[in-house]
Amino acid sequence: MKDFMKEAARVIPSARQLRWFDMDSYAFIHFGMNTFTDREWGTGKEKEEIFAPTDLDCDQWVKTIRDAGMKGMVLVAKHHDGFCLWDTKYTRHSVMYSPIRRDIVREAADACRRGGIRFGFYLSPWDRNSPLYGTDAYNDYFCAQLTELLTEYGDIFYVWFDNACGEGPNGKKQNYDFPRYIDLIRKYQPDAAIFNDFGPDVRWCGNEAGSARSSEWAVVPQEMCRYAVPQTAAGPLADEGSLGYLYNTNAQIGDLSQILYSGGLAFVPSEINTSIRSGWFWHEREEPKSLEELFRVYLASVGGNACLNLNLPPDRRGKIDARDVKRLQEFREFLDHQFGAPLLVGVSRIPGGYPTQPVYRIQLKEPGRAVRYVVLEEDLSQGQRIESFQIEAASEDGNLYPFYQGTTVGHRKICALSDPFTGQNPLTRTIDWSAAKELILRVTAARDEVHMRSVRVF
Ligand code: FUL
């Protein structure tokens, strides 16, 4: 048991996963036939003439993304309807045969480079247009298209696949050859992280609503990450049960009680993806999410050991809707206000104690300033280790009390000590911040010795 815990603590990310984690947030761009038909899933029978943006401007997308503080774009190059946003040699169902006759993948990739953000793409394996769909030849077609995108558009930071697998034009379903797709990506863009429901590099968080697990582990049972290589032997209880039924929606993925039954562990962190509106594609009637909602999603993802892929759907002009641009500006201002500059603190580890239960003293060097957030980061290059922690401060009676209790930390945990919208304080005791001189961060359980990357206070 003890050995297995130590093994679990040593499951580490690849360099490309670490780079991906440091992106924090990036934008999904769903733009295609559905934008013009007011649908979420097309039929594959749409005529190319329908796709007619009147004022396409990828620089406007990039400016919006960058101003919002996001570091990359993930463009939907082909959705389930099979319509291609680039100049592909393999089908006429593309932008080049539509009224616009422009390679939008190229324009978006170039705009990202000009604007200093990174570029990646989504390519739907489900294709309701291709006559090959449902046959082995479709996998060749898909790989040929993937190769175009991997080799003709510069550096790619991310390739995003979903597992949706419905019927094609022949009424048949397709067997996706993911190992082959993954090999191609490794060959042409070895630095690109790959998203798929089950990894290899990043997995789906399990919902599209922007919600998080209460404990998010990047170290998960191999049953959750079909395409990643496990880094440990099977858990000590593997003979007594099976996790084969596990799906991403499971709330306990990676919890100790569960990994004991696993067939081995791999490092596959989760991405939270959601749209700024309710749909993935633009629909006139929809409104952007409120600031409260966006902040909830932000805490769940960037502040919850995941990255955020926030969808911004361009409208029929080919620009991001002014309502969304405005909401993102407000959100950026809000974040700047909440996390502008960290408070001056001195962090030291209190000597003694147990390696898996270290205690840190956080001295507050700007007396009288209320603390709103404590932001913790583990050094993930050493593995994800913290199982639980609490933060203590002196209450009005002068005694130390825990006023925040958390579980996992991982890449980053933003501990919000009060709700910035309601001012409501979840603390059981009030802290007299004018008198508070220090906080105590107590790790209450960890899988092995703890390595913090940073401790910040806002
Ligand atoms: C899903 C798709 O079915 C949705 O339309 C959307 O593209 C989402 C991001 O992935 O699998």
Coordinates of N, CA and C and ligand atoms in Angstrom, one line a residue, residues 28 30 34 40-41 76 79-80 122 124 126 160-164 195 197 204 208 271 273-274 280-281 309 311, ligand 1:
F28 N -11.8 28.1 -28.0 CA -12.3 27.2 -29.0 C -13.0 28.1 -30.1
H30 N -15.8 27.6 -32.9 CA -16.7 26.8 -33.7 C -17.3 27.7 -34.8
N34 N -22.9 25.2 -39.7 CA -23.9 25.4 -38.7 C -24.2 26.9 -38.3
E40 N -26.6 23.0 -34.5 CA -25.5 22.6 -33.7 C -24.8 21.4 -34.4
W41 N -25.5 20.6 -35.0 CA -25.0 19.4 -35.8 C -25.6 19.5 -37.2
V76 N -12.1 24.9 -35.1 CA -12.7 23.7 -35.6 C -12.5 23.7 -37.2
H79 N -16.2 20.1 -38.7 CA -17.1 19.6 -37.7 C -17.8 18.3 -38.3
H80 N -18.8 17.8 -37.6 CA -19.4 16.5 -38.0 C -20.0 16.5 -39.4
Y122 N -9.3 21.4 -34.2 CA -10.2 20.3 -33.9 C -10.5 19.7 -35.2
S124 N -13.0 16.7 -36.7 CA -14.0 15.7 -36.3 C -13.8 14.4 -37.0
W126 N -16.0 12.1 -36.9 CA -17.3 11.8 -37.5 C -17.5 12.7 -38.7
W160 N -7.3 18.4 -31.2 CA -8.5 18.1 -30.4 C -9.4 17.2 -31.2
F161 N -9.6 16.0 -30.6 CA -10.6 15.0 -31.2 C -11.7 14.8 -30.2
D162 N -12.9 14.5 -30.8 CA -13.9 14.0 -29.9 C -14.3 12.6 -30.4
N163 N -15.0 11.9 -29.6 CA -15.3 10.5 -29.9 C -16.7 10.3 -30.6
A164 N -17.4 11.5 -30.8 CA -18.7 11.3 -31.4 C -18.6 10.5 -32.7
F195 N -5.8 16.0 -27.4 CA -7.0 15.9 -26.6 C -7.9 14.8 -27.2
D197 N -11.3 12.1 -25.6 CA -12.1 11.8 -24.4 C -11.2 11.0 -23.4
W204 N -11.1 14.6 -21.4 CA -12.3 15.4 -21.2 C -12.7 15.4 -19.8
E208 N -20.0 19.5 -20.3 CA -19.8 20.7 -21.2 C -20.3 22.0 -20.5
E271 N -9.3 18.7 -19.3 CA -9.6 20.1 -19.9 C -11.1 20.3 -19.6
N273 N -14.1 22.3 -21.0 CA -14.4 23.1 -22.2 C -15.9 23.4 -22.1
T274 N -16.2 24.6 -22.5 CA -17.6 25.1 -22.4 C -17.7 26.3 -23.4
W280 N -22.4 25.7 -29.2 CA -21.0 25.8 -29.6 C -20.9 26.7 -30.8
F281 N -22.0 26.7 -31.7 CA -22.0 27.6 -32.8 C -22.8 28.8 -32.5
N309 N -10.9 25.6 -22.0 CA -11.0 25.8 -23.4 C -12.4 26.5 -23.6
N311 N -15.2 28.4 -25.6 CA -15.6 28.6 -27.0 C -16.2 30.0 -27.2
Ligands
FUL1 C1 -18.7 17.5 -29.2 C2 -19.4 17.9 -30.5 O1 -20.4 16.9 -30.8 C3 -20.0 19.3 -30.3 O2 -20.7 19.7 -31.4 C4 -18.8 20.2 -30.1 O3 -18.0 20.3 -31.2 C5 -18.0 19.7 -28.9 C6 -16.8 20.6 -28.5 O4 -17.6 18.4 -29.1 O5 -18.2 16.2 -29.3

